[in-house]
CSV table of C-alpha atoms and ligand atoms in Angstrom, one decimal:
chain,number,residue,atom,x,y,z
A,1,MET,CA,94.8,56.0,101.7
A,2,THR,CA,93.8,56.6,98.1
A,3,ARG,CA,95.1,59.6,96.3
A,4,THR,CA,91.6,61.3,96.5
A,5,THR,CA,91.1,60.7,100.2
A,6,PHE,CA,94.6,62.0,100.9
A,7,ALA,CA,93.8,65.1,98.9
A,8,LEU,CA,90.5,65.6,100.7
A,9,ALA,CA,92.2,65.1,104.1
A,10,ALA,CA,94.9,67.7,103.1
A,11,LEU,CA,92.2,70.1,102.1
A,12,ALA,CA,90.3,69.6,105.3
A,13,LEU,CA,93.5,70.3,107.2
A,14,VAL,CA,94.1,73.5,105.3
A,15,ALA,CA,90.5,74.6,105.9
A,16,ALA,CA,90.9,74.0,109.6
A,17,LEU,CA,93.8,76.3,109.9
A,18,PRO,CA,93.0,79.9,111.0
A,19,VAL,CA,92.6,82.2,108.0
A,20,ALA,CA,95.6,84.4,107.7
A,21,HIS,CA,95.1,88.0,106.5
A,22,ALA,CA,98.4,89.7,106.0
A,23,ASP,CA,99.6,87.7,108.9
A,24,GLY,CA,97.0,89.1,111.3
A,25,SER,CA,94.4,87.2,113.3
A,26,ALA,CA,90.8,88.3,112.8
A,27,GLU,CA,89.9,86.7,116.1
A,28,ALA,CA,92.5,88.7,118.0
A,29,GLY,CA,91.5,91.8,116.0
A,30,ALA,CA,87.9,91.4,117.2
A,31,SER,CA,88.9,91.7,120.8
A,32,LYS,CA,91.1,94.8,120.1
A,33,ALA,CA,88.4,96.6,117.9
A,34,GLY,CA,86.2,97.8,120.8
A,35,VAL,CA,87.8,101.3,120.9
A,36,CYS,CA,87.6,101.6,117.1
A,37,ILE,CA,83.9,100.7,117.0
A,38,ALA,CA,83.1,103.8,119.1
A,39,CYS,CA,83.7,105.8,115.9
A,40,HIS,CA,83.8,103.3,113.0
A,41,GLY,CA,80.6,101.6,114.2
A,42,PRO,CA,79.5,98.1,115.0
A,43,ASN,CA,81.5,95.7,112.6
A,44,GLY,CA,83.1,98.8,111.0
A,45,ASN,CA,79.9,100.3,109.7
A,46,SER,CA,79.9,103.9,111.0
A,47,SER,CA,77.0,106.3,111.4
A,48,ASN,CA,78.9,109.5,111.1
A,49,PRO,CA,79.7,110.1,107.4
A,50,GLU,CA,83.1,111.7,108.1
A,51,TRP,CA,84.2,108.5,109.8
A,52,PRO,CA,84.9,105.9,107.1
A,53,ASN,CA,83.4,102.5,107.1
A,54,LEU,CA,86.1,99.9,107.6
A,55,ALA,CA,83.9,96.8,107.0
A,56,GLY,CA,85.2,94.8,104.1
A,57,GLN,CA,88.2,97.0,103.5
A,58,ASN,CA,91.3,94.9,102.7
A,59,ALA,CA,93.7,94.2,105.5
A,60,ALA,CA,96.8,95.3,103.5
A,61,TYR,CA,95.4,98.8,102.9
A,62,ILE,CA,94.1,99.1,106.5
A,63,ALA,CA,97.6,98.3,107.7
A,64,THR,CA,99.3,100.8,105.4
A,65,GLN,CA,97.0,103.6,106.4
A,66,LEU,CA,97.3,102.8,110.2
A,67,LYS,CA,101.1,102.9,109.9
A,68,GLN,CA,100.9,106.3,108.1
A,69,PHE,CA,98.6,107.7,110.8
A,70,ARG,CA,100.9,106.3,113.5
A,71,ALA,CA,103.8,108.0,111.8
A,72,GLY,CA,101.8,111.3,111.7
A,73,GLU,CA,102.0,111.3,107.9
A,74,ARG,CA,98.4,111.2,106.9
A,75,GLY,CA,97.3,114.8,107.0
A,76,VAL,CA,96.6,117.5,109.5
A,77,THR,CA,92.9,118.0,109.1
A,78,PRO,CA,90.9,117.8,112.4
A,79,ASN,CA,89.7,114.3,111.3
A,80,ALA,CA,93.1,113.1,110.4
A,81,MET,CA,94.4,114.3,113.8
A,82,VAL,CA,91.7,112.4,115.6
A,83,MET,CA,92.8,109.2,113.9
A,84,THR,CA,96.5,109.9,114.3
A,85,ALA,CA,95.9,109.9,118.1
A,86,GLN,CA,94.1,106.6,117.9
A,87,ALA,CA,96.9,104.9,115.9
A,88,ALA,CA,99.8,106.3,118.1
A,89,ALA,CA,99.9,103.4,120.5
A,90,LEU,CA,99.2,100.5,118.1
A,91,SER,CA,101.8,97.8,117.7
A,92,ASP,CA,102.5,96.2,114.3
A,93,GLU,CA,100.7,93.1,115.6
A,94,ASP,CA,97.7,95.1,116.7
A,95,ILE,CA,97.6,96.7,113.2
A,96,ALA,CA,97.7,93.3,111.4
A,97,ASP,CA,95.0,91.9,113.7
A,98,LEU,CA,92.7,94.9,113.3
A,99,GLY,CA,93.1,94.8,109.5
A,100,ALA,CA,92.3,91.1,109.4
A,101,TYR,CA,89.2,91.7,111.6
A,102,PHE,CA,87.7,94.6,109.6
A,103,ALA,CA,88.5,92.8,106.3
A,104,THR,CA,86.2,90.0,107.2
A,105,GLN,CA,83.2,92.3,108.1
A,106,THR,CA,80.4,93.1,105.7
A,107,PRO,CA,79.6,96.7,104.7
A,108,SER,CA,75.9,97.5,105.0
A,109,GLY,CA,73.2,100.0,104.7
A,110,LEU,CA,74.0,102.9,102.4
A,111,GLU,CA,72.2,104.0,99.3
A,112,ALA,CA,73.3,106.1,96.3
A,113,ASP,CA,71.7,109.6,95.7
A,114,PRO,CA,69.3,109.0,92.9
A,115,SER,CA,70.1,112.4,91.2
A,116,TYR,CA,73.8,111.7,90.8
A,117,TRP,CA,74.7,108.0,90.7
A,118,LYS,CA,74.0,107.5,87.0
A,119,ALA,CA,76.7,110.0,85.9
A,120,GLY,CA,78.9,108.6,88.6
A,121,GLU,CA,78.5,105.1,87.2
A,122,THR,CA,79.5,106.2,83.7
A,123,LEU,CA,82.7,107.7,85.1
A,124,TYR,CA,83.4,104.8,87.4
A,125,ARG,CA,83.0,102.2,84.8
A,126,GLY,CA,84.4,104.0,81.7
A,127,GLY,CA,86.5,107.0,82.8
A,128,ASP,CA,86.6,109.9,80.4
A,129,LYS,CA,89.2,109.5,77.6
A,130,THR,CA,88.8,113.1,76.5
A,131,ARG,CA,90.0,114.3,79.9
A,132,SER,CA,92.6,111.5,80.5
A,133,ILE,CA,90.5,110.0,83.4
A,134,PRO,CA,91.0,106.3,83.7
A,135,ALA,CA,88.1,104.1,84.7
A,136,CYS,CA,88.0,103.8,88.5
A,137,MET,CA,86.9,100.2,87.9
A,138,ALA,CA,90.3,99.3,86.5
A,139,CYS,CA,91.9,99.5,89.9
A,140,HIS,CA,89.0,99.5,92.4
A,141,GLY,CA,87.2,96.6,90.7
A,142,PRO,CA,83.8,96.2,89.1
A,143,VAL,CA,82.0,96.3,92.4
A,144,GLY,CA,84.5,98.4,94.4
A,145,ARG,CA,86.3,95.7,96.3
A,146,GLY,CA,89.7,97.0,95.4
A,147,ASN,CA,92.8,94.9,94.9
A,148,PRO,CA,94.5,93.8,98.1
A,149,ALA,CA,97.7,92.5,96.5
A,150,ALA,CA,98.3,95.9,94.9
A,151,GLY,CA,97.2,97.9,98.0
A,152,TYR,CA,94.2,99.4,96.1
A,153,PRO,CA,91.4,100.1,98.6
A,154,ALA,CA,87.9,98.9,98.5
A,155,VAL,CA,85.6,101.8,97.9
A,156,ARG,CA,82.1,100.2,97.9
A,157,ALA,CA,79.5,101.3,100.3
A,158,GLN,CA,81.7,104.1,101.6
A,159,HIS,CA,80.0,107.3,102.9
A,160,SER,CA,79.9,109.8,100.0
A,161,VAL,CA,80.9,112.6,102.4
A,162,TYR,CA,84.2,110.8,103.3
A,163,THR,CA,84.9,109.9,99.6
A,164,VAL,CA,84.4,113.5,98.6
A,165,GLU,CA,86.8,114.7,101.3
A,166,GLN,CA,89.4,112.2,100.3
A,167,LEU,CA,89.2,112.9,96.5
A,168,ASN,CA,89.6,116.6,97.3
A,169,ALA,CA,92.5,115.9,99.5
A,170,TYR,CA,94.3,113.9,96.8
A,171,ALA,CA,93.6,116.6,94.3
A,172,ASN,CA,95.0,119.3,96.6
A,173,ALA,CA,97.9,117.0,97.7
A,174,THR,CA,96.8,117.4,101.3
A,175,ARG,CA,95.9,113.8,102.1
A,176,TYR,CA,99.5,113.2,103.2
A,177,ASP,CA,101.1,115.8,105.3
A,178,ASP,CA,104.8,115.2,104.5
A,179,VAL,CA,104.7,116.8,101.0
A,180,ALA,CA,108.3,115.8,100.5
A,181,GLY,CA,108.2,112.7,102.7
A,182,ALA,CA,107.7,109.0,102.6
A,183,ALA,CA,103.9,108.6,102.6
A,184,HIS,CA,103.3,111.3,100.1
A,185,ASP,CA,105.9,109.9,97.8
A,186,THR,CA,104.5,106.4,97.5
A,187,LYS,CA,103.6,105.2,94.0
A,188,ASN,CA,100.0,104.6,95.2
A,189,ALA,CA,99.5,108.2,96.6
A,190,HIS,CA,100.9,109.7,93.3
A,191,MET,CA,98.6,107.5,91.2
A,192,MET,CA,95.5,108.7,93.0
A,193,GLU,CA,96.6,112.3,93.1
A,194,THR,CA,97.1,112.4,89.4
A,195,ILE,CA,93.6,111.0,88.8
A,196,ALA,CA,91.9,113.2,91.4
A,197,LYS,CA,93.4,116.4,89.9
A,198,GLN,CA,91.4,115.6,86.7
A,199,LEU,CA,88.1,115.5,88.4
A,200,THR,CA,85.6,118.4,88.6
A,201,ALA,CA,83.5,119.0,91.7
A,202,GLU,CA,80.5,117.5,89.9
A,203,ASP,CA,82.5,114.4,88.9
A,204,ILE,CA,83.5,113.9,92.6
A,205,ARG,CA,79.9,114.4,93.8
A,206,ASN,CA,78.6,111.9,91.2
A,207,VAL,CA,81.2,109.2,91.6
A,208,ALA,CA,81.0,109.4,95.4
A,209,SER,CA,77.2,108.9,95.3
A,210,TYR,CA,77.6,105.9,93.0
A,211,ILE,CA,80.3,104.4,95.2
A,212,GLN,CA,78.1,104.8,98.3
A,213,GLY,CA,75.4,102.6,96.7
A,214,MET,CA,77.8,99.9,95.6
A,215,ARG,CA,77.7,96.5,97.2
B,1,LIG,C1,87.4,109.1,117.9
B,1,LIG,C2,87.0,108.5,116.6
B,1,LIG,C3,87.8,107.4,116.0
B,1,LIG,C4,88.3,106.3,116.7
B,1,LIG,C5,88.1,105.9,118.1
B,1,LIG,C6,89.0,105.5,115.7
B,1,LIG,N1,89.0,106.2,114.4
B,1,LIG,FE1,89.7,105.5,112.7
B,1,LIG,N2,89.2,107.2,111.8
B,1,LIG,C7,88.5,108.3,112.4
B,1,LIG,C8,88.4,109.4,111.4
B,1,LIG,C9,87.7,110.7,111.7
B,1,LIG,C10,89.0,109.0,110.2
B,1,LIG,C11,89.1,109.7,108.9
B,1,LIG,C12,90.4,110.5,108.9
B,1,LIG,C13,90.5,111.5,107.7
B,1,LIG,O1,89.5,111.9,107.2
B,1,LIG,O2,91.7,111.7,107.3
B,1,LIG,C14,89.5,107.6,110.5
B,1,LIG,C15,90.1,106.8,109.5
B,1,LIG,C16,90.6,105.5,109.7
B,1,LIG,C17,91.2,104.7,108.7
B,1,LIG,C18,91.5,105.1,107.2
B,1,LIG,C19,90.4,104.5,106.4
B,1,LIG,C20,90.5,104.7,104.9
B,1,LIG,O3,89.6,104.3,104.2
B,1,LIG,O4,91.5,105.3,104.5
B,1,LIG,C21,91.5,103.5,109.3
B,1,LIG,C22,92.1,102.3,108.7
B,1,LIG,C23,91.0,103.6,110.7
B,1,LIG,N3,90.5,104.8,110.9
B,1,LIG,C24,91.1,102.6,111.6
B,1,LIG,C25,90.8,102.7,113.0
B,1,LIG,C26,91.1,101.7,113.9
B,1,LIG,C27,91.7,100.3,113.6
B,1,LIG,C28,90.7,102.2,115.2
B,1,LIG,C29,90.8,101.5,116.5
B,1,LIG,C30,92.2,101.2,117.0
B,1,LIG,C31,90.2,103.5,114.9
B,1,LIG,N4,90.3,103.8,113.6
B,1,LIG,C32,89.6,104.3,115.9
B,1,LIG,C33,88.0,108.3,113.7
B,1,LIG,C34,88.3,107.3,114.6
B,2,LIG,C1,95.5,103.2,88.5
B,2,LIG,C2,94.8,102.7,89.7
B,2,LIG,C3,93.6,103.6,90.2
B,2,LIG,C4,92.6,104.2,89.5
B,2,LIG,C5,92.3,104.1,88.0
B,2,LIG,C6,91.8,104.8,90.5
B,2,LIG,N1,92.3,104.7,91.7
B,2,LIG,FE1,91.5,105.4,93.5
B,2,LIG,N2,93.1,104.7,94.5
B,2,LIG,C7,94.1,104.0,93.9
B,2,LIG,C8,95.1,103.7,95.0
B,2,LIG,C9,96.4,103.0,94.8
B,2,LIG,C10,94.6,104.3,96.1
B,2,LIG,C11,95.4,104.4,97.5
B,2,LIG,C12,96.3,105.6,97.5
B,2,LIG,C13,97.0,105.8,98.8
B,2,LIG,O1,97.8,105.0,99.2
B,2,LIG,O2,96.7,106.9,99.4
B,2,LIG,C14,93.3,104.9,95.8
B,2,LIG,C15,92.5,105.5,96.7
B,2,LIG,C16,91.2,106.0,96.5
B,2,LIG,C17,90.3,106.5,97.4
B,2,LIG,C18,90.6,106.7,98.9
B,2,LIG,C19,89.8,105.5,99.6
B,2,LIG,C20,89.9,105.6,101.1
B,2,LIG,O3,89.3,104.7,101.8
B,2,LIG,O4,90.4,106.6,101.7
B,2,LIG,C21,89.2,106.9,96.7
B,2,LIG,C22,87.9,107.5,97.3
B,2,LIG,C23,89.4,106.5,95.3
B,2,LIG,N3,90.7,106.0,95.2
B,2,LIG,C24,88.5,106.8,94.3
B,2,LIG,C25,88.8,106.6,93.0
B,2,LIG,C26,87.9,107.1,91.9
B,2,LIG,C27,86.6,107.8,92.1
B,2,LIG,C28,88.5,106.8,90.7
B,2,LIG,C29,88.1,107.1,89.3
B,2,LIG,C30,87.8,108.5,89.0
B,2,LIG,C31,89.8,106.1,91.1
B,2,LIG,N4,89.9,106.0,92.4
B,2,LIG,C32,90.7,105.6,90.1
B,2,LIG,C33,94.2,103.5,92.6
B,2,LIG,C34,93.4,103.9,91.6
């Protein structure tokens, strides 16, 4: 075998292996996702704007959030309680598989509100130095795909209603229930709380509209 054909054969072998997403199996996740789809919609594209889209969210972030729900640490709003009940019986393997499945789905179907997205784009892409607001893009990426290795969520094509709720929850430090506990004290939660506190209601409305239209 020449060096080239050997390399090609090795590549083909790698390509034939099941794709690992944070050690989960997307195939196994697909068969476990039936119950989730009742709220999060077919392929993780939900129709109720308070139920977040999961399609295209990165597996690492999904896993972290599911573990925080399971531990009862992600808030006590009615919506958070709904999700806490859903996560209670999931094993670590279920969580990894579900994350892998939703990460491979494609977000679809939402548009930005034409009145607000321009101002939202300015904030998303450039931040506002005069008010110490960093560009959202620096962490969530130019088209909102996030950064899986760092645990930064994808935000693109998310319902603006859900995004507004989460940004307000970070600003009020209510997204995580255990104000002195583990989930609340993560570096990532602090990062986003600090940023959200700087945002006005208009900023939040505008940037949420822009994010909703992102692909
Ligand atoms: C009865 C409706 C319902 C079902 C069923 C449901 N969820 Fe949820 N889920 C929600 C709601 C509502 C929220 C938002 C909670 C909040 O606002 O704090 C949510 C939030 C989430 C989040 C956080 C997303 C983010 O962007 O932070 C993840 C991950 C998630 N759900 C995964 C799942 C998985 C996996 C299943 C199936 C095992 C599932 N959900 C089943 C209603 C549901
Ligand atoms: C320094 C990095 C960084 C910057 C800059 C940043 N974020 Fe975040 N963002 C994060 C991290 C990390 C999380 C996850 C925090 C956690 O674990 O709860 C997050 C979470 C979020 C969420 C919750 C997503 C979900 O599915 O629940 C939204 C919405 C969000 N950010 C919007 C924004 C907006 C809008 C801006 C700009 C004004 C911004 N972020 C700037 C790092 C950042």
